[in-house]
């Protein structure tokens, strides 16, 4: 851990992200720190600016495929501290921007983009970070206030008789001065009951059909592969 | 992180839904987003731009101030000025069901760099040495395409006249 530059505690998964991280940090400290010999510098036509981060390592320009590691798993991210996740988010964001730039340029030049699966991996990783942060926020909020959701709300009926979760919105004026809000109906009249019943019937029919199909499929499988049947737990 | 202030917790977009930001009223606090999900990609300009101008495609929700802060904070790029416009994506192409297919709209930002910096969009697909397999495949493909073109033109022995005429 001591060998890595100051402020970087992320356990790097992806080889590219490693080089990118070290590249980013050393760009800022170039004036003060003598860079070690194992770092390769980019000598390109771009003037010295952070815009180089919108493009891949120049060695990879023109390659057919670029190797990259797997996406970050939720289980792996749960073990990281909030600071680490914060830094990882920005690393992934820059990587995503770089890949999108490459995608657009490849469309422009009518060439295949090298390794487009990298985009999906980055998007999946970012989604996972979001989920982990949400989990942590919910836990903290539950402990501090006892509320699970960040925004309060309630169950309401709309004019068609459907029940849904209405989240409260922030307004600069109270509800009785809000003309648009007053036009909305959060109740239904008695003539809608017939249609609620029909909708319920439809929902039940669909559910019964799905369950029947599942049972039939299981029966067919049982007939075809009797040796794979699950044995009952009772003695 | 983002959980610090209760008002900001709702800002995250869940499953592609619109992000909800706290209401701003005069004298209120500045909105700060901890983990922005806005993308920004550099594009090659269609029309030649001055040397200090970089062309980007950005998220539709970003403003000029947002773009300036984004570049300065995340990429450490000095920005002098930003101009934006929204490019409308056409809706006149049709698919196999004769339904109109829309090309997505996008926002274009022209960023002028500060401190006298210049930028030239690089060539991301330089010609590289092909290995033997790729070269032989390329040769094969070229020969095949030449043959196809010859058939299209017509036999040179008959003076380039297509096969349809004569015997």
Short mmCIF file of C-alpha atoms in Angstrom, two decimals:
data_model
loop_
_atom_site.label_atom_id
_atom_site.label_comp_id
_atom_site.label_asym_id
_atom_site.label_seq_id
_atom_site.Cartn_x
_atom_site.Cartn_y
_atom_site.Cartn_z
CA UNK A 1 0.00 0.00 0.00
CA UNK A 2 2.91 2.36 0.74
CA UNK A 3 4.27 2.06 -2.78
CA UNK A 4 1.12 3.46 -4.40
CA UNK A 5 0.80 7.23 -4.88
CA UNK A 6 -0.79 9.20 -2.03
CA UNK A 7 -4.56 9.13 -1.86
CA UNK A 8 -5.04 5.91 -3.87
CA UNK A 9 -6.30 3.02 -1.82
CA UNK A 10 -8.45 1.25 -4.39
CA UNK A 11 -7.55 -2.37 -5.05
CA UNK A 12 -7.39 -2.18 -8.83
CA UNK A 13 -9.16 -4.87 -10.77
CA UNK A 14 -8.76 -3.70 -14.30
CA UNK A 15 -5.29 -3.33 -15.83
CA UNK A 16 -6.40 -0.32 -17.84
CA UNK A 17 -7.85 1.45 -14.84
CA UNK A 18 -4.53 0.91 -13.09
CA UNK A 19 -2.57 2.64 -15.78
CA UNK A 20 -5.21 5.33 -16.09
CA UNK A 21 -5.19 6.06 -12.36
CA UNK A 22 -1.43 6.31 -12.16
CA UNK A 23 -1.39 8.31 -15.37
CA UNK A 24 -4.01 10.78 -14.03
CA UNK A 25 -2.31 11.34 -10.71
CA UNK A 26 1.14 11.78 -12.19
CA UNK A 27 -0.11 14.30 -14.71
CA UNK A 28 -1.03 16.66 -11.89
CA UNK A 29 2.23 16.22 -10.01
CA UNK A 30 4.52 16.43 -13.01
CA UNK A 31 5.96 19.80 -12.15
CA UNK A 32 7.04 18.72 -8.67
CA UNK A 33 7.75 14.98 -8.73
CA UNK A 34 10.40 13.16 -10.74
CA UNK A 35 8.42 10.36 -12.45
CA UNK A 36 9.70 6.78 -12.07
CA UNK A 37 11.15 5.08 -15.15
CA UNK A 38 8.55 2.36 -15.46
CA UNK A 39 5.79 4.85 -16.36
CA UNK A 40 5.30 5.38 -20.08
CA UNK A 41 4.36 8.88 -21.14
CA UNK A 42 2.14 9.91 -23.99
CA UNK A 43 3.95 12.02 -26.56
CA UNK A 44 1.11 12.89 -28.87
CA UNK A 45 0.00 15.86 -30.93
CA UNK A 46 -2.36 16.89 -28.09
CA UNK A 47 -0.98 19.68 -25.97
CA UNK A 48 -0.46 18.81 -22.30
CA UNK A 49 -4.01 18.82 -20.91
CA UNK A 50 -6.56 16.52 -19.28
CA UNK A 51 -8.21 16.04 -22.68
CA UNK A 52 -5.90 13.08 -23.23
CA UNK A 53 -8.12 11.20 -20.77
CA UNK A 54 -10.92 11.21 -23.35
CA UNK A 55 -8.85 8.81 -25.42
CA UNK A 56 -7.32 5.45 -24.77
CA UNK A 57 -3.61 4.74 -24.37
CA UNK A 58 -2.08 5.59 -27.80
CA UNK A 59 -0.65 2.06 -27.96
CA UNK A 60 -4.22 0.77 -28.28
CA UNK A 61 -5.16 3.05 -31.17
CA UNK A 62 -5.79 0.96 -34.29
CA UNK A 63 -5.86 -2.38 -32.46
CA UNK A 64 -8.56 -4.91 -33.26
CA UNK A 65 -9.20 -5.90 -29.63
CA UNK A 66 -8.22 -4.43 -26.29
CA UNK A 67 -7.94 -6.70 -23.24
CA UNK A 68 -9.95 -5.72 -20.19
CA UNK A 69 -10.89 -7.33 -16.88
CA UNK A 70 -14.35 -8.28 -15.62
CA UNK A 71 -16.97 -5.83 -14.31
CA UNK A 72 -17.06 -5.06 -10.59
CA UNK A 73 -19.36 -7.41 -8.67
CA UNK A 74 -21.76 -6.17 -5.95
CA UNK A 75 -20.15 -8.51 -3.42
CA UNK A 76 -16.72 -7.05 -4.15
CA UNK A 77 -18.00 -3.49 -3.94
CA UNK A 78 -19.73 -4.07 -0.62
CA UNK A 79 -16.32 -4.61 0.91
CA UNK A 80 -14.99 -1.22 -0.19
CA UNK A 81 -15.17 1.97 1.88
CA UNK A 82 -17.32 4.91 0.78
CA UNK A 83 -14.25 6.92 -0.19
CA UNK A 84 -13.02 4.10 -2.39
CA UNK A 85 -16.41 3.80 -4.07
CA UNK A 86 -16.45 7.55 -4.66
CA UNK A 87 -13.05 7.44 -6.39
CA UNK A 88 -13.98 4.32 -8.34
CA UNK A 89 -17.12 6.05 -9.58
CA UNK A 90 -15.06 8.82 -11.17
CA UNK A 91 -12.58 6.39 -12.66
CA UNK A 92 -15.46 4.46 -14.22
CA UNK A 93 -17.09 7.69 -15.42
CA UNK A 94 -13.92 8.74 -17.23
CA UNK A 95 -13.57 5.27 -18.71
CA UNK A 96 -17.18 5.43 -19.91
CA UNK A 97 -16.56 8.81 -21.54
CA UNK A 98 -13.47 7.45 -23.26
CA UNK A 99 -15.37 4.43 -24.59
CA UNK A 100 -18.26 6.57 -25.81
CA UNK A 101 -15.77 8.84 -27.61
CA UNK A 102 -14.22 5.79 -29.23
CA UNK A 103 -17.64 4.44 -30.22
CA UNK A 104 -18.65 7.71 -31.90
CA UNK A 105 -15.31 8.03 -33.69
CA UNK A 106 -15.52 4.45 -34.95
CA UNK A 107 -19.01 5.17 -36.33
CA UNK A 108 -17.64 8.29 -38.00
CA UNK A 109 -14.68 6.48 -39.55
CA UNK A 110 -16.88 3.48 -40.41
CA UNK A 111 -14.58 1.09 -38.57
CA UNK A 112 -15.44 -1.54 -35.96
CA UNK A 113 -14.98 -0.41 -32.39
CA UNK A 114 -12.31 -2.47 -30.62
CA UNK A 115 -13.85 -4.50 -27.73
CA UNK A 116 -17.29 -2.89 -27.32
CA UNK A 117 -18.05 -5.18 -24.37
CA UNK A 118 -16.01 -2.79 -22.20
CA UNK A 119 -18.92 -0.32 -22.26
CA UNK A 120 -21.35 -2.89 -20.86
CA UNK A 121 -18.88 -3.84 -18.13
CA UNK A 122 -18.42 -0.21 -17.10
CA UNK A 123 -22.17 0.42 -17.06
CA UNK A 124 -22.76 -2.69 -14.97
CA UNK A 125 -20.05 -1.64 -12.51
CA UNK A 126 -21.56 1.84 -12.14
CA UNK A 127 -25.01 0.36 -11.58
CA UNK A 128 -23.60 -1.91 -8.90
CA UNK A 129 -21.89 1.01 -7.12
CA UNK A 130 -25.23 2.85 -7.19
CA UNK A 131 -26.98 -0.14 -5.61
CA UNK A 132 -24.37 -0.50 -2.87
CA UNK A 133 -24.53 3.22 -2.03
CA UNK A 134 -28.33 3.04 -1.94
CA UNK A 135 -28.19 0.07 0.43
CA UNK A 136 -25.85 1.94 2.77
CA UNK A 137 -27.97 5.10 2.66
CA UNK A 138 -31.15 3.14 3.42
CA UNK A 139 -29.49 1.43 6.36
CA UNK A 140 -28.23 4.75 7.77
CA UNK A 141 -31.58 6.42 7.26
CA UNK A 142 -33.42 3.56 8.98
CA UNK A 143 -31.12 3.83 11.98
CA UNK A 144 -31.26 7.62 12.20
CA UNK A 145 -34.88 8.36 11.33
CA UNK A 146 -36.72 5.05 10.98
CA UNK A 147 -37.77 5.81 7.35
CA UNK A 148 -36.77 3.50 4.56
CA UNK A 149 -37.48 5.77 1.60
CA UNK A 150 -35.66 9.10 1.07
CA UNK A 151 -38.85 10.89 -0.01
CA UNK A 152 -42.10 10.43 1.95
CA UNK A 153 -45.23 9.28 0.16
CA UNK A 154 -48.51 7.40 0.53
CA UNK A 155 -50.79 4.96 -1.28
CA UNK A 156 -53.39 6.76 -3.38
CA UNK A 157 -56.14 5.79 -5.83
CA UNK A 158 -56.33 7.34 -9.25
CA UNK A 159 -59.56 8.09 -11.15
CA UNK A 160 -59.44 4.60 -12.75
CA UNK A 161 -59.49 2.85 -9.39
CA UNK A 162 -55.84 1.77 -9.50
CA UNK A 163 -53.83 2.03 -6.27
CA UNK A 164 -50.27 3.35 -6.56
CA UNK A 165 -47.49 4.83 -4.39
CA UNK A 166 -47.58 8.63 -4.67
CA UNK A 167 -44.29 10.33 -3.70
CA UNK A 168 -44.58 13.85 -2.29
CA UNK A 169 -43.01 16.56 -4.38
CA UNK A 170 -41.47 19.83 -3.25
CA UNK A 171 -43.52 22.86 -4.26
CA UNK A 172 -42.95 26.58 -3.52
CA UNK A 173 -46.71 27.02 -2.91
CA UNK A 174 -49.22 25.03 -0.78
CA UNK A 175 -51.47 22.47 -2.51
CA UNK A 176 -54.65 24.55 -2.24
CA UNK A 177 -53.05 27.28 -4.42
CA UNK A 178 -51.75 24.78 -7.01
CA UNK A 179 -54.27 24.84 -9.89
CA UNK A 180 -52.71 21.93 -11.81
CA UNK A 181 -52.61 19.73 -8.73
CA UNK A 182 -56.24 20.51 -7.83
CA UNK A 183 -57.37 19.29 -11.27
CA UNK A 184 -55.92 15.80 -10.49
CA UNK A 185 -58.40 13.34 -9.02
CA UNK A 186 -57.14 11.00 -6.28
CA UNK A 187 -60.48 9.24 -5.85
CA UNK A 188 -62.82 7.23 -8.09
CA UNK A 189 -66.57 7.33 -8.50
CA UNK A 190 -68.84 4.30 -7.85
CA UNK A 191 -69.33 3.45 -11.56
CA UNK A 192 -65.64 2.40 -11.74
CA UNK A 193 -66.19 -0.58 -9.37
CA UNK A 194 -67.41 -2.75 -12.27
CA UNK A 195 -64.16 -2.13 -14.18
CA UNK A 196 -62.03 -2.79 -11.09
CA UNK A 197 -63.73 -6.18 -10.85
CA UNK A 198 -63.05 -6.90 -14.53
CA UNK A 199 -59.40 -5.88 -14.15
CA UNK A 200 -59.02 -8.14 -11.11
CA UNK A 201 -60.58 -11.02 -13.05
CA UNK A 202 -58.14 -10.48 -15.91
CA UNK A 203 -55.18 -10.40 -13.51
CA UNK A 204 -56.33 -13.63 -11.83
CA UNK A 205 -56.87 -15.36 -15.20
CA UNK A 206 -53.37 -14.42 -16.36
CA UNK A 207 -51.86 -15.63 -13.07
CA UNK A 208 -53.77 -18.93 -13.18
CA UNK A 209 -52.68 -19.50 -16.79
CA UNK A 210 -49.04 -18.89 -15.86
CA UNK A 211 -49.18 -21.25 -12.86
CA UNK A 212 -50.92 -23.96 -14.88
CA UNK A 213 -48.30 -23.73 -17.60
CA UNK A 214 -45.53 -24.03 -15.00
CA UNK A 215 -47.19 -27.12 -13.48
CA UNK A 216 -47.59 -28.77 -16.91
CA UNK A 217 -43.94 -28.08 -17.75
CA UNK A 218 -42.81 -29.62 -14.46
CA UNK A 219 -44.98 -32.69 -15.12
CA UNK A 220 -43.50 -33.17 -18.59
CA UNK A 221 -39.96 -32.85 -17.21
CA UNK A 222 -40.81 -35.34 -14.44
CA UNK A 223 -41.99 -37.84 -17.05
CA UNK A 224 -38.94 -37.34 -19.26
CA UNK A 225 -36.28 -37.34 -16.52
CA UNK A 226 -37.61 -39.35 -13.53
CA UNK A 227 -34.09 -39.86 -12.15
CA UNK A 228 -33.69 -36.06 -11.67
CA UNK A 229 -36.87 -35.70 -9.56
CA UNK A 230 -36.42 -33.90 -6.23
CA UNK A 231 -36.90 -36.42 -3.40
CA UNK A 232 -39.28 -35.31 -0.65
CA UNK A 233 -37.69 -34.30 2.68
CA UNK A 234 -40.19 -36.17 4.87
CA UNK A 235 -39.21 -39.68 6.07
CA UNK B 1 -20.87 10.51 0.44
CA UNK B 2 -24.26 11.32 -1.02
CA UNK B 3 -26.02 10.26 2.17
CA UNK B 4 -24.70 13.27 4.07
CA UNK B 5 -27.61 15.59 3.29
CA UNK B 6 -31.16 14.17 3.39
CA UNK B 7 -32.33 16.43 0.56
CA UNK B 8 -29.76 15.11 -1.88
CA UNK B 9 -30.55 11.45 -1.38
CA UNK B 10 -33.43 11.68 -3.82
CA UNK B 11 -31.24 13.04 -6.61
CA UNK B 12 -30.15 9.63 -7.86
CA UNK B 13 -32.07 8.35 -10.87
CA UNK B 14 -33.44 4.89 -10.14
CA UNK B 15 -33.60 2.57 -13.12
CA UNK B 16 -33.45 5.27 -15.79
CA UNK B 17 -36.19 7.44 -14.24
CA UNK B 18 -35.74 11.21 -14.14
CA UNK B 19 -33.55 12.39 -11.26
CA UNK B 20 -35.45 14.46 -8.67
CA UNK B 21 -33.52 17.47 -7.37
CA UNK B 22 -34.43 19.49 -4.27
CA UNK B 23 -36.42 22.63 -4.98
CA UNK B 24 -34.34 25.81 -5.21
CA UNK B 25 -35.62 29.04 -3.76
CA UNK B 26 -33.85 32.42 -3.50
CA UNK B 27 -31.24 32.28 -0.74
CA UNK B 28 -31.21 28.48 -0.68
CA UNK B 29 -28.07 26.28 -0.77
CA UNK B 30 -26.21 25.48 -3.99
CA UNK B 31 -27.12 22.05 -5.37
CA UNK B 32 -24.14 19.69 -5.22
CA UNK B 33 -24.17 16.27 -6.87
CA UNK B 34 -21.74 13.76 -5.41
CA UNK B 35 -21.67 11.10 -8.10
CA UNK B 36 -22.76 12.68 -11.40
CA UNK B 37 -23.95 10.20 -14.00
CA UNK B 38 -23.63 12.66 -16.92
CA UNK B 39 -21.67 11.44 -19.89
CA UNK B 40 -19.51 13.63 -22.11
CA UNK B 41 -17.77 12.48 -25.27
CA UNK B 42 -15.36 14.31 -27.54
CA UNK B 43 -16.28 14.28 -31.24
CA UNK B 44 -14.44 15.15 -34.42
CA UNK B 45 -15.95 18.44 -35.68
CA UNK B 46 -17.76 18.21 -39.00
CA UNK B 47 -16.94 21.84 -39.76
CA UNK B 48 -13.31 22.93 -39.07
CA UNK B 49 -13.17 24.67 -35.68
CA UNK B 50 -10.58 27.14 -34.34
CA UNK B 51 -7.60 25.54 -32.64
CA UNK B 52 -8.67 26.21 -29.08
CA UNK B 53 -12.21 24.82 -29.56
CA UNK B 54 -13.14 21.26 -28.63
CA UNK B 55 -16.47 19.78 -29.67
CA UNK B 56 -18.34 17.51 -27.24
CA UNK B 57 -21.63 15.64 -27.14
CA UNK B 58 -23.03 15.97 -23.63
CA UNK B 59 -26.07 14.82 -21.64
CA UNK B 60 -29.19 16.79 -22.44
CA UNK B 61 -29.59 17.97 -18.83
CA UNK B 62 -26.17 19.67 -18.65
CA UNK B 63 -25.90 23.44 -18.76
CA UNK B 64 -22.89 25.58 -19.80
CA UNK B 65 -21.95 26.08 -16.15
CA UNK B 66 -22.27 22.33 -15.53
CA UNK B 67 -19.99 21.53 -18.48
CA UNK B 68 -17.39 24.05 -17.32
CA UNK B 69 -17.35 22.65 -13.77
CA UNK B 70 -17.31 19.07 -15.07
CA UNK B 71 -14.23 19.65 -17.20
CA UNK B 72 -12.41 21.73 -14.62
CA UNK B 73 -13.06 19.45 -11.65
CA UNK B 74 -12.98 15.96 -13.18
CA UNK B 75 -10.57 16.42 -16.09
CA UNK B 76 -8.57 19.41 -14.77
CA UNK B 77 -8.95 21.24 -18.10
CA UNK B 78 -9.00 25.08 -18.03
CA UNK B 79 -12.15 26.31 -19.75
CA UNK B 80 -12.60 29.84 -21.05
CA UNK B 81 -16.05 29.65 -22.65
CA UNK B 82 -18.77 27.12 -23.46
CA UNK B 83 -21.51 27.34 -26.07
CA UNK B 84 -24.21 24.70 -26.42
CA UNK B 85 -26.91 23.73 -28.85
CA UNK B 86 -29.36 20.86 -29.12
CA UNK B 87 -29.21 18.82 -32.30
CA UNK B 88 -32.60 17.44 -33.32
CA UNK B 89 -32.45 13.80 -34.48
CA UNK B 90 -34.53 13.19 -37.62
CA UNK B 91 -37.73 11.13 -37.49
CA UNK B 92 -38.21 10.36 -41.20
CA UNK B 93 -36.50 6.98 -41.58
CA UNK B 94 -38.81 3.94 -41.61
CA UNK B 95 -38.28 0.40 -40.37
CA UNK B 96 -39.47 -2.87 -41.94
CA UNK B 97 -42.95 -2.31 -40.43
CA UNK B 98 -43.20 1.10 -42.11
CA UNK B 99 -43.06 2.78 -38.69
CA UNK B 100 -41.08 5.99 -38.30
CA UNK B 101 -37.75 5.48 -36.50
CA UNK B 102 -36.37 8.44 -34.59
CA UNK B 103 -32.66 9.16 -34.30
CA UNK B 104 -31.97 10.36 -30.74
CA UNK B 105 -31.53 14.07 -30.00
CA UNK B 106 -28.26 15.16 -28.45
CA UNK B 107 -26.67 18.31 -27.05
CA UNK B 108 -23.46 19.61 -28.63
CA UNK B 109 -21.05 21.78 -26.63
CA UNK B 110 -18.27 23.89 -28.12
CA UNK B 111 -15.67 24.43 -25.39
CA UNK B 112 -12.93 27.02 -25.75
CA UNK B 113 -9.86 26.12 -23.73
CA UNK B 114 -8.17 28.65 -21.50
CA UNK B 115 -4.47 29.41 -20.92
CA UNK B 116 -3.78 29.38 -24.67
CA UNK B 117 -4.13 25.62 -25.01
CA UNK B 118 -4.88 24.03 -28.37
CA UNK B 119 -6.49 20.74 -29.34
CA UNK B 120 -6.49 18.71 -32.52
CA UNK B 121 -8.74 15.64 -32.67
CA UNK B 122 -6.35 12.66 -33.02
CA UNK B 123 -6.53 9.82 -35.49
CA UNK B 124 -7.74 6.88 -33.43
CA UNK B 125 -7.39 4.31 -36.23
CA UNK B 126 -3.84 4.58 -37.54
CA UNK B 127 -2.62 1.95 -40.02
CA UNK B 128 -0.92 -0.81 -38.12
CA UNK B 129 1.16 -3.78 -39.30
CA UNK B 130 -1.11 -6.68 -40.07
CA UNK B 131 -0.07 -10.21 -39.17
CA UNK B 132 0.11 -12.92 -41.85
CA UNK B 133 -3.38 -14.24 -41.31
CA UNK B 134 -4.95 -10.78 -41.64
CA UNK B 135 -2.88 -10.00 -44.74
CA UNK B 136 -3.85 -13.22 -46.51
CA UNK B 137 -7.51 -12.63 -45.63
CA UNK B 138 -7.32 -9.07 -46.97
CA UNK B 139 -5.71 -10.33 -50.21
CA UNK B 140 -8.44 -12.95 -50.59
CA UNK B 141 -11.13 -10.33 -50.01
CA UNK B 142 -9.62 -7.92 -52.55
CA UNK B 143 -9.47 -10.64 -55.23
CA UNK B 144 -13.06 -11.63 -54.57
CA UNK B 145 -14.26 -8.02 -54.85
CA UNK B 146 -12.31 -7.53 -58.08
CA UNK B 147 -13.92 -10.63 -59.55
CA UNK B 148 -17.37 -9.37 -58.61
CA UNK B 149 -16.66 -6.01 -60.25
CA UNK B 150 -15.45 -7.71 -63.41
CA UNK B 151 -18.69 -9.69 -63.68
CA UNK B 152 -20.63 -6.42 -63.23
CA UNK B 153 -18.70 -4.63 -65.99
CA UNK B 154 -18.96 -7.39 -68.55
CA UNK B 155 -16.45 -9.53 -70.44
CA UNK B 156 -13.61 -7.34 -71.92
CA UNK B 157 -13.36 -9.77 -74.86
CA UNK B 158 -16.87 -8.72 -75.96
CA UNK B 159 -16.03 -5.03 -75.58
CA UNK B 160 -17.60 -4.60 -72.09
CA UNK B 161 -21.10 -5.38 -73.38
CA UNK B 162 -23.20 -7.10 -70.64
CA UNK B 163 -24.23 -10.76 -70.90
CA UNK B 164 -27.88 -9.94 -71.52
CA UNK B 165 -27.27 -9.10 -75.17
CA UNK B 166 -26.45 -11.62 -77.85
CA UNK B 167 -25.78 -15.27 -77.52
#
